[in-house]
Tab-separated table of C-alpha atoms and ligand atoms in Angstrom:
chain	number	residue	atom	x	y	z
A	11	UNK	CA	86.331	269.688	252.019
A	12	UNK	CA	85.418	270.444	248.569
A	13	UNK	CA	84.709	267.402	246.789
A	14	UNK	CA	84.330	266.873	242.824
A	15	UNK	CA	82.375	263.929	241.333
A	16	UNK	CA	83.112	263.007	237.691
A	17	UNK	CA	80.118	261.813	235.325
A	18	UNK	CA	76.856	262.714	234.638
A	19	UNK	CA	74.697	259.788	234.951
A	20	UNK	CA	72.468	258.122	237.711
A	21	UNK	CA	75.430	256.431	239.474
A	22	UNK	CA	76.885	260.082	239.897
A	23	UNK	CA	73.701	261.495	241.092
A	24	UNK	CA	73.410	258.966	243.839
A	25	UNK	CA	77.119	259.305	244.693
A	26	UNK	CA	76.580	263.226	244.792
A	27	UNK	CA	73.538	262.445	247.101
A	28	UNK	CA	75.193	260.364	249.100
A	29	UNK	CA	78.709	262.484	249.565
A	30	UNK	CA	76.066	265.469	250.186
A	31	UNK	CA	75.493	263.826	253.573
A	32	UNK	CA	78.765	263.567	254.824
A	33	UNK	CA	79.663	266.031	257.571
A	34	UNK	CA	83.284	266.438	256.157
A	35	UNK	CA	81.870	267.998	252.813
A	36	UNK	CA	81.308	271.884	252.188
A	37	UNK	CA	81.010	272.137	248.565
A	38	UNK	CA	80.174	269.228	245.894
A	39	UNK	CA	80.860	269.924	242.076
A	40	UNK	CA	80.061	267.476	239.454
A	41	UNK	CA	81.257	267.370	236.153
A	42	UNK	CA	79.155	267.284	233.737
A	43	UNK	CA	76.178	266.168	236.119
A	44	UNK	CA	72.572	266.066	234.972
A	45	UNK	CA	69.590	267.986	236.014
A	46	UNK	CA	69.266	265.794	239.337
A	47	UNK	CA	72.900	266.708	240.393
A	48	UNK	CA	72.278	270.346	239.841
A	49	UNK	CA	69.736	270.393	242.801
A	50	UNK	CA	72.601	269.126	245.289
A	51	UNK	CA	75.810	270.170	243.691
A	52	UNK	CA	77.366	272.840	241.339
A	53	UNK	CA	77.505	271.335	237.782
A	54	UNK	CA	80.589	272.260	235.820
A	55	UNK	CA	80.445	271.844	232.006
A	56	UNK	CA	83.240	269.709	231.765
A	57	UNK	CA	82.941	266.246	230.087
A	58	UNK	CA	84.295	263.237	231.906
A	59	UNK	CA	86.741	262.573	229.353
A	60	UNK	CA	88.221	265.948	229.373
A	61	UNK	CA	90.957	265.052	231.936
A	62	UNK	CA	93.188	268.211	231.240
A	63	UNK	CA	90.347	270.554	231.732
A	64	UNK	CA	89.173	268.612	235.145
A	65	UNK	CA	92.649	268.816	236.431
A	66	UNK	CA	92.824	272.560	235.774
A	67	UNK	CA	89.350	272.798	237.280
A	68	UNK	CA	90.498	270.867	240.659
A	69	UNK	CA	93.530	272.887	241.126
A	70	UNK	CA	91.987	276.069	240.652
A	71	UNK	CA	89.138	275.172	243.120
A	72	UNK	CA	91.357	273.533	245.713
A	73	UNK	CA	89.352	270.276	245.329
A	74	UNK	CA	90.196	268.038	248.309
A	75	UNK	CA	88.732	264.879	247.149
A	76	UNK	CA	87.732	263.669	243.452
A	77	UNK	CA	85.568	260.602	243.116
A	78	UNK	CA	85.454	259.306	239.438
A	79	UNK	CA	82.092	257.715	238.227
A	80	UNK	CA	82.608	256.437	234.779
A	81	UNK	CA	85.240	253.727	233.395
A	82	UNK	CA	86.440	255.911	230.260
A	83	UNK	CA	88.464	258.448	232.299
A	84	UNK	CA	89.905	255.664	234.714
A	85	UNK	CA	91.195	253.572	231.727
A	86	UNK	CA	92.437	257.075	230.035
A	87	UNK	CA	94.479	257.370	233.382
A	88	UNK	CA	92.739	260.324	235.240
A	89	UNK	CA	94.063	259.006	238.509
A	90	UNK	CA	97.565	259.043	237.356
A	91	UNK	CA	97.508	262.468	236.281
A	92	UNK	CA	95.732	263.976	239.498
A	93	UNK	CA	98.032	261.873	241.714
A	94	UNK	CA	101.212	263.512	239.612
A	95	UNK	CA	99.924	266.858	240.525
A	96	UNK	CA	99.483	265.812	244.097
A	97	UNK	CA	95.657	265.857	243.885
A	98	UNK	CA	93.561	263.305	246.027
A	99	UNK	CA	91.432	261.047	243.709
A	100	UNK	CA	89.571	257.985	244.476
A	101	UNK	CA	89.767	255.280	241.672
A	102	UNK	CA	92.394	252.819	240.346
A	103	UNK	CA	95.159	254.003	238.026
A	104	UNK	CA	95.266	253.314	234.364
A	105	UNK	CA	97.212	250.217	234.839
A	106	UNK	CA	95.076	248.726	237.451
A	107	UNK	CA	91.503	250.019	235.621
A	108	UNK	CA	92.849	247.663	232.522
A	109	UNK	CA	90.839	244.772	234.732
A	110	UNK	CA	87.923	246.442	233.199
A	111	UNK	CA	89.502	248.116	229.917
A	112	UNK	CA	90.723	245.259	228.390
A	113	UNK	CA	88.666	241.935	228.635
A	114	UNK	CA	91.409	239.676	227.172
A	115	UNK	CA	93.924	241.258	230.186
A	116	UNK	CA	90.892	240.603	232.707
A	117	UNK	CA	90.569	236.993	231.371
A	118	UNK	CA	94.455	236.389	231.111
A	119	UNK	CA	94.755	237.548	234.909
A	120	UNK	CA	91.922	235.118	235.998
A	121	UNK	CA	93.472	232.148	234.024
A	122	UNK	CA	96.974	232.952	235.362
A	123	UNK	CA	96.004	233.110	238.983
A	124	UNK	CA	93.457	230.384	238.496
A	125	UNK	CA	90.262	232.375	239.355
A	126	UNK	CA	87.275	230.659	238.795
A	127	UNK	CA	85.472	232.178	235.204
A	128	UNK	CA	84.279	230.790	231.932
A	129	UNK	CA	86.747	228.871	229.660
A	130	UNK	CA	87.371	231.166	226.754
A	131	UNK	CA	89.611	231.788	223.955
A	132	UNK	CA	90.667	235.259	222.556
A	133	UNK	CA	91.340	236.648	218.835
A	134	UNK	CA	92.701	239.269	216.933
A	135	UNK	CA	92.021	237.559	213.794
A	136	UNK	CA	88.659	238.117	212.239
A	137	UNK	CA	89.058	234.748	210.304
A	138	UNK	CA	90.290	232.764	213.280
A	139	UNK	CA	87.486	234.085	215.303
A	140	UNK	CA	85.116	233.034	212.552
A	141	UNK	CA	86.937	229.664	212.326
A	142	UNK	CA	86.300	228.789	216.190
A	143	UNK	CA	82.595	228.090	215.219
A	144	UNK	CA	83.853	225.100	212.932
A	145	UNK	CA	84.052	223.173	216.122
A	146	UNK	CA	81.723	224.884	218.586
A	147	UNK	CA	78.090	224.876	217.870
A	148	UNK	CA	76.198	225.253	221.329
A	149	UNK	CA	75.449	228.361	223.196
A	150	UNK	CA	78.203	230.788	223.526
A	151	UNK	CA	79.001	234.290	224.307
A	152	UNK	CA	81.212	236.804	222.034
A	153	UNK	CA	82.670	239.766	223.576
A	154	UNK	CA	84.420	242.737	222.613
A	155	UNK	CA	87.456	243.142	224.451
A	156	UNK	CA	87.489	246.932	224.924
A	157	UNK	CA	85.062	249.142	226.611
A	158	UNK	CA	81.373	249.250	225.046
A	159	UNK	CA	79.299	250.940	227.625
A	160	UNK	CA	78.161	247.445	228.789
A	161	UNK	CA	76.840	246.846	225.435
A	162	UNK	CA	79.596	244.447	223.726
A	163	UNK	CA	78.607	241.188	224.974
A	164	UNK	CA	76.519	239.254	222.535
A	165	UNK	CA	74.888	236.023	224.033
A	166	UNK	CA	74.588	233.527	221.001
A	167	UNK	CA	72.565	230.442	221.177
A	168	UNK	CA	74.246	228.723	218.167
A	169	UNK	CA	77.235	228.815	215.795
A	170	UNK	CA	75.206	230.975	213.233
A	171	UNK	CA	74.486	233.766	216.069
A	172	UNK	CA	77.985	233.519	216.848
A	173	UNK	CA	79.333	234.067	213.420
A	174	UNK	CA	76.988	236.965	213.287
A	175	UNK	CA	78.618	238.399	216.396
A	176	UNK	CA	81.901	238.193	215.325
A	177	UNK	CA	80.867	240.096	212.123
A	178	UNK	CA	78.950	242.688	214.141
A	179	UNK	CA	81.939	243.405	216.358
A	180	UNK	CA	85.217	242.736	214.275
A	181	UNK	CA	83.682	243.449	210.541
A	182	UNK	CA	80.957	246.100	211.311
A	183	UNK	CA	82.933	247.568	214.040
A	184	UNK	CA	79.592	248.331	215.987
A	185	UNK	CA	81.821	249.101	219.039
A	186	UNK	CA	84.594	250.925	217.547
A	187	UNK	CA	88.025	250.011	218.353
A	188	UNK	CA	87.032	247.852	221.407
A	189	UNK	CA	86.007	245.033	218.880
A	190	UNK	CA	89.807	244.860	217.531
A	191	UNK	CA	89.798	241.975	219.906
A	192	UNK	CA	87.143	239.371	220.875
A	193	UNK	CA	86.819	236.852	223.814
A	194	UNK	CA	84.802	234.065	222.959
A	195	UNK	CA	83.512	232.028	225.892
A	196	UNK	CA	81.617	229.216	227.442
A	197	UNK	CA	78.115	230.200	228.265
A	198	UNK	CA	77.284	230.173	232.068
A	199	UNK	CA	73.921	229.173	233.286
A	200	UNK	CA	72.784	230.484	236.620
A	201	UNK	CA	71.715	233.331	238.635
A	202	UNK	CA	73.782	236.700	238.407
A	203	UNK	CA	75.023	238.776	241.312
A	204	UNK	CA	76.955	241.885	241.775
A	205	UNK	CA	79.327	242.309	244.694
A	206	UNK	CA	81.377	245.506	244.941
A	207	UNK	CA	83.984	246.342	247.438
A	208	UNK	CA	85.991	249.234	248.508
A	209	UNK	CA	89.962	248.336	248.031
A	210	UNK	CA	92.899	250.247	249.375
A	211	UNK	CA	95.284	247.779	247.382
A	212	UNK	CA	95.551	245.108	250.446
A	213	UNK	CA	92.201	245.255	252.401
A	214	UNK	CA	88.799	244.896	251.103
A	215	UNK	CA	85.333	246.337	252.399
A	216	UNK	CA	82.613	244.312	250.636
A	217	UNK	CA	79.655	246.009	250.060
A	218	UNK	CA	75.978	244.115	250.629
A	219	UNK	CA	75.031	242.544	247.348
A	220	UNK	CA	72.945	243.800	244.404
A	221	UNK	CA	71.152	242.447	241.338
A	222	UNK	CA	71.189	244.134	238.076
A	223	UNK	CA	68.888	243.509	235.363
A	224	UNK	CA	70.659	243.818	231.961
A	225	UNK	CA	68.094	242.846	229.435
A	226	UNK	CA	65.978	245.355	228.082
A	227	UNK	CA	62.628	243.647	228.282
A	228	UNK	CA	60.643	242.097	231.059
A	229	UNK	CA	61.544	238.326	231.816
A	230	UNK	CA	65.191	239.223	230.876
A	231	UNK	CA	64.318	239.211	227.159
A	232	UNK	CA	65.725	241.387	224.298
A	233	UNK	CA	69.245	243.192	224.016
A	234	UNK	CA	71.693	243.649	226.863
A	235	UNK	CA	71.671	247.284	228.085
A	236	UNK	CA	73.725	249.168	230.575
A	237	UNK	CA	71.322	247.991	233.100
A	238	UNK	CA	67.392	248.540	233.402
A	239	UNK	CA	67.086	248.205	237.094
A	240	UNK	CA	68.676	246.748	240.146
A	241	UNK	CA	67.654	245.459	243.705
A	242	UNK	CA	69.542	245.160	246.851
A	243	UNK	CA	70.137	242.964	248.932
A	244	UNK	CA	70.144	239.713	246.526
A	245	UNK	CA	68.969	237.247	249.205
A	246	UNK	CA	70.533	234.242	247.021
A	247	UNK	CA	73.945	235.863	247.997
A	248	UNK	CA	74.094	234.111	251.285
A	249	UNK	CA	76.757	234.907	254.076
A	250	UNK	CA	78.628	231.664	253.255
A	251	UNK	CA	78.739	232.708	249.588
A	252	UNK	CA	80.026	236.088	250.481
A	253	UNK	CA	82.854	234.941	252.495
A	254	UNK	CA	83.732	232.328	249.732
A	255	UNK	CA	83.581	235.001	246.842
A	256	UNK	CA	85.825	237.361	249.162
A	257	UNK	CA	88.342	234.541	249.843
A	258	UNK	CA	88.376	232.673	246.656
A	259	UNK	CA	87.769	235.303	244.208
A	260	UNK	CA	88.285	238.966	245.207
A	261	UNK	CA	91.214	238.689	247.645
A	262	UNK	CA	93.079	236.609	245.347
A	263	UNK	CA	92.703	239.007	242.652
A	264	UNK	CA	93.638	242.027	244.822
A	265	UNK	CA	96.812	240.154	245.717
A	266	UNK	CA	97.192	239.175	241.882
A	267	UNK	CA	97.156	242.675	240.712
A	268	UNK	CA	99.868	243.869	243.453
A	269	UNK	CA	102.174	241.027	242.037
A	270	UNK	CA	101.461	242.382	238.797
A	271	UNK	CA	102.892	245.727	239.690
A	272	UNK	CA	99.118	247.303	239.097
A	273	UNK	CA	98.087	247.798	242.822
A	274	UNK	CA	94.138	248.265	242.890
A	275	UNK	CA	92.644	251.217	244.816
A	276	UNK	CA	89.283	252.002	244.095
A	277	UNK	CA	86.057	250.048	243.793
A	278	UNK	CA	86.276	246.714	242.891
A	279	UNK	CA	82.969	245.418	241.169
A	280	UNK	CA	82.841	241.705	240.518
A	281	UNK	CA	80.016	240.355	238.061
A	282	UNK	CA	79.254	236.929	239.132
A	283	UNK	CA	77.353	234.036	237.899
A	284	UNK	CA	76.381	231.847	240.869
A	285	UNK	CA	76.613	228.223	238.681
A	286	UNK	CA	75.856	224.820	239.697
A	287	UNK	CA	79.707	224.605	240.083
A	288	UNK	CA	80.080	227.363	242.469
A	289	UNK	CA	80.543	231.362	241.817
A	290	UNK	CA	82.313	232.001	238.447
A	291	UNK	CA	83.627	235.597	237.134
A	292	UNK	CA	81.483	237.200	234.596
A	293	UNK	CA	83.708	240.295	234.382
A	294	UNK	CA	85.583	242.750	236.657
A	295	UNK	CA	84.524	246.547	236.415
A	296	UNK	CA	86.938	249.034	237.868
A	297	UNK	CA	84.145	251.559	239.411
A	298	UNK	CA	80.767	251.557	241.128
A	299	UNK	CA	78.047	250.080	238.646
A	300	UNK	CA	74.959	251.741	237.324
A	301	UNK	CA	72.234	251.257	238.334
A	302	UNK	CA	73.402	249.072	241.285
A	303	UNK	CA	74.820	252.229	243.113
A	304	UNK	CA	71.602	253.773	243.533
A	305	UNK	CA	69.857	250.975	245.573
A	306	UNK	CA	73.162	250.228	247.261
A	307	UNK	CA	73.787	253.969	248.253
A	308	UNK	CA	70.115	254.663	249.826
A	309	UNK	CA	70.862	251.503	251.922
A	310	UNK	CA	74.584	252.453	253.160
A	311	UNK	CA	74.459	253.799	256.661
A	312	UNK	CA	78.151	254.621	256.839
A	313	UNK	CA	79.601	258.334	255.723
A	314	UNK	CA	81.106	257.269	252.166
A	315	UNK	CA	83.751	259.877	252.369
A	316	UNK	CA	86.200	258.652	255.205
A	317	UNK	CA	85.921	255.268	252.845
A	318	UNK	CA	87.005	256.803	249.807
A	319	UNK	CA	89.864	258.507	251.828
A	320	UNK	CA	90.928	255.225	253.645
A	321	UNK	CA	91.166	253.694	250.322
A	322	UNK	CA	93.725	256.424	249.140
A	323	UNK	CA	95.673	256.268	252.339
A	324	UNK	CA	95.703	252.645	252.666
A	325	UNK	CA	93.915	252.404	255.717
A	326	UNK	CA	90.836	250.565	255.188
A	327	UNK	CA	91.603	247.810	257.639
A	328	UNK	CA	90.379	250.298	260.428
A	329	UNK	CA	86.880	251.041	258.944
A	330	UNK	CA	83.782	248.968	258.860
A	331	UNK	CA	80.674	249.404	256.370
A	332	UNK	CA	77.106	249.752	257.871
A	333	UNK	CA	73.868	248.919	256.239
A	334	UNK	CA	70.067	249.697	256.839
A	335	UNK	CA	68.180	246.627	257.196
A	336	UNK	CA	65.738	247.647	254.512
A	337	UNK	CA	65.638	246.298	251.091
A	338	UNK	CA	65.941	248.638	248.095
A	339	UNK	CA	64.775	248.510	244.336
A	340	UNK	CA	65.949	250.967	241.691
A	341	UNK	CA	63.651	250.898	238.328
A	342	UNK	CA	65.237	252.723	235.295
A	343	UNK	CA	62.905	254.703	233.393
A	344	UNK	CA	64.581	254.912	229.753
A	345	UNK	CA	63.779	256.568	226.329
A	346	UNK	CA	61.799	254.324	223.922
A	347	UNK	CA	64.373	252.649	221.613
A	348	UNK	CA	67.185	252.456	224.188
A	349	UNK	CA	69.538	250.624	223.885
A	350	UNK	CA	69.003	251.301	220.088
A	351	UNK	CA	67.966	254.635	218.495
A	352	UNK	CA	66.169	256.921	220.906
A	353	UNK	CA	65.006	260.437	221.029
A	354	UNK	CA	65.962	263.273	223.333
A	355	UNK	CA	64.698	266.611	224.555
A	356	UNK	CA	61.343	265.229	225.789
A	357	UNK	CA	59.893	267.339	228.767
A	358	UNK	CA	59.602	265.375	231.826
A	359	UNK	CA	56.793	265.801	234.327
A	360	UNK	CA	55.790	264.437	237.594
A	361	UNK	CA	59.159	264.338	239.027
A	362	UNK	CA	58.246	266.323	242.229
A	363	UNK	CA	55.224	264.376	242.711
A	364	UNK	CA	57.094	261.169	242.522
A	365	UNK	CA	60.130	262.241	244.766
A	366	UNK	CA	57.860	263.383	247.402
A	367	UNK	CA	56.292	259.916	248.208
A	368	UNK	CA	57.762	258.299	251.185
A	369	UNK	CA	60.823	256.274	250.719
A	370	UNK	CA	61.495	257.399	247.260
A	371	UNK	CA	64.501	258.951	245.651
A	372	UNK	CA	64.401	259.782	242.002
A	373	UNK	CA	67.996	259.695	240.663
A	374	UNK	CA	68.373	261.684	237.177
A	375	UNK	CA	70.766	259.747	234.370
A	376	UNK	CA	70.349	261.435	231.087
A	377	UNK	CA	68.292	264.591	231.953
A	378	UNK	CA	68.975	268.328	231.544
A	379	UNK	CA	67.403	271.508	232.981
A	380	UNK	CA	66.557	273.805	229.819
A	381	UNK	CA	64.468	277.096	230.682
A	382	UNK	CA	63.008	275.575	234.183
A	383	UNK	CA	62.010	272.314	232.573
A	384	UNK	CA	63.659	269.064	232.872
A	385	UNK	CA	64.057	267.279	229.545
A	386	UNK	CA	65.582	263.945	228.596
A	387	UNK	CA	68.949	263.819	227.057
A	388	UNK	CA	70.283	260.227	227.116
A	389	UNK	CA	68.776	256.584	226.916
A	390	UNK	CA	68.452	255.786	230.724
A	391	UNK	CA	66.837	258.821	231.980
A	392	UNK	CA	65.748	258.233	235.570
A	393	UNK	CA	66.497	255.739	238.199
A	394	UNK	CA	63.593	255.676	240.301
A	395	UNK	CA	64.487	254.455	243.754
A	396	UNK	CA	62.670	253.007	246.879
A	397	UNK	CA	63.494	251.250	250.242
A	398	UNK	CA	60.816	249.219	251.965
A	399	UNK	CA	60.819	246.594	254.766
A	400	UNK	CA	61.189	243.916	252.247
A	401	UNK	CA	61.756	243.671	248.611
A	402	UNK	CA	57.895	243.485	247.557
A	403	UNK	CA	57.323	246.550	249.475
A	404	UNK	CA	60.226	248.450	247.793
A	405	UNK	CA	59.136	247.331	244.501
A	406	UNK	CA	55.532	248.591	244.902
A	407	UNK	CA	56.626	252.007	246.365
A	408	UNK	CA	59.180	252.224	243.317
A	409	UNK	CA	56.545	251.375	240.603
A	410	UNK	CA	53.959	253.701	242.303
A	411	UNK	CA	56.653	256.697	241.804
A	412	UNK	CA	57.128	255.558	238.263
A	413	UNK	CA	53.443	256.024	237.346
A	414	UNK	CA	53.597	259.607	238.451
A	415	UNK	CA	56.518	260.562	235.796
A	416	UNK	CA	55.326	261.139	232.182
A	417	UNK	CA	57.271	261.933	228.724
A	418	UNK	CA	56.373	261.126	225.155
A	419	UNK	CA	58.217	257.789	224.718
A	420	UNK	CA	58.753	256.132	228.234
A	421	UNK	CA	60.198	252.599	228.539
A	422	UNK	CA	60.709	250.658	231.565
A	423	UNK	CA	60.848	246.921	232.819
A	424	UNK	CA	57.740	246.392	234.788
A	425	UNK	CA	59.563	243.128	236.703
A	426	UNK	CA	62.636	244.768	238.537
A	427	UNK	CA	63.114	242.949	241.415
A	428	UNK	CA	60.877	239.547	240.535
A	429	UNK	CA	63.668	237.107	241.008
A	430	UNK	CA	64.269	238.637	244.716
A	431	UNK	CA	60.488	238.661	245.448
A	432	UNK	CA	59.135	235.176	243.700
B	15	AMP	P1	80.014	241.421	231.066
B	15	AMP	O1	79.995	242.885	230.799
B	15	AMP	O2	80.959	240.585	230.594
B	15	AMP	O3	79.461	241.225	232.377
B	15	AMP	O4	78.694	240.784	230.208
B	15	AMP	C1	77.360	241.548	230.343
B	15	AMP	C2	76.312	240.526	230.683
B	15	AMP	O5	76.341	239.287	229.504
B	15	AMP	C3	76.363	239.926	231.819
B	15	AMP	O6	76.011	240.490	232.928
B	15	AMP	C4	75.636	238.536	231.858
B	15	AMP	O7	74.182	238.808	231.841
B	15	AMP	C5	76.093	238.272	230.371
B	15	AMP	N1	77.281	237.393	230.148
B	15	AMP	C6	78.434	237.620	230.050
B	15	AMP	N2	79.077	236.517	230.243
B	15	AMP	C7	78.413	235.542	230.001
B	15	AMP	C8	78.800	234.194	229.909
B	15	AMP	N3	79.917	233.776	229.802
B	15	AMP	N4	77.663	233.416	230.136
B	15	AMP	C9	76.453	233.746	230.355
B	15	AMP	N5	76.072	235.029	230.049
B	15	AMP	C10	77.188	235.920	230.017
């Protein structure tokens, strides 16, 4: 079978890497891909949001399965358009993907179906959003409702920061149209965990847990990013907790989406805060997380391709999911300045040396190949991923590999996995 993976980040490199191991697959294409996917797939120079061109490519090349990495094309309706043409594609429809595309929609569903989440109010009026802070003084979270590449969430310690956040999102339009509406919600304390599941609309198959590191700097300081590293499993997420999340959060959500006429097929990603009062939902995403996918897929033993197909066919109840017992850690190497301004086009060295270390896979994110050289081309550049008997040994191997890689202006966190290993 010919498979097309859409996207060009670390998540997509990990997906291509995993899919390439399936005996069912003959050819893999990645649109647009990066220098890493080019080593195992044929890169196709079509951007992830060019749906018409992707559709034409899939029809012409007899693609048997398309797997969508990023949220943007899902929210734009790529799945609906492929399905209309009778093409097999893995991911939720536009109506289902609104769970990620609109935080207002997502919070309203959680409220309607009584799912545990932070208390919140939504605003379309800038003045009313500002007025909210006449009565609220304590820590609070202000979120742009639309898609903002994981960056439209501002954690505020007091009313002054809250007012600044409303200005940034609604007045300065730092996240564009995503900030036409805001969600202002209770600040939750606790440890975060990401739980991803395959869904065929009725049945859920939960993956092992993973923990993301969103903040740019060590000790969870600095601005939020798309993710600076991740590890799997997250031992805090016990089997009992897992069952609770499945039965009280994820399954009710799937059945709620069905009742709303938005049957959910694809990856359901629940971002959770484990609070003193139990797990609460921070957000739902409609796709694999980046970078959580990297440490998860290096641990996944099962062939992933039949699982994608089962989600499309509604036969997920006939499958299970096997995991390697090892732990894994992914350290994101970013360009200096990310998530703010950063330079591109820097030559990367040491990739082969790092990738040759035992139990290490270097997933590319923002890279491109030019004249035989690998250059940086994005904020998050690489996801150096290692497995080990336990988290501390995976951390050691990942950072050893990181130390072999060089370019002018590297930034990475030195403490990925610290919560798990302490
Ligand atoms: P989201 O995109 O909504 O998951 O938010 C991005 C990140 O902001 C989360 O991974 C958390 O680290 C943080 N965050 C979001 N909502 C809250 C909240 N209500 N309380 C505390 N932290 C939050």
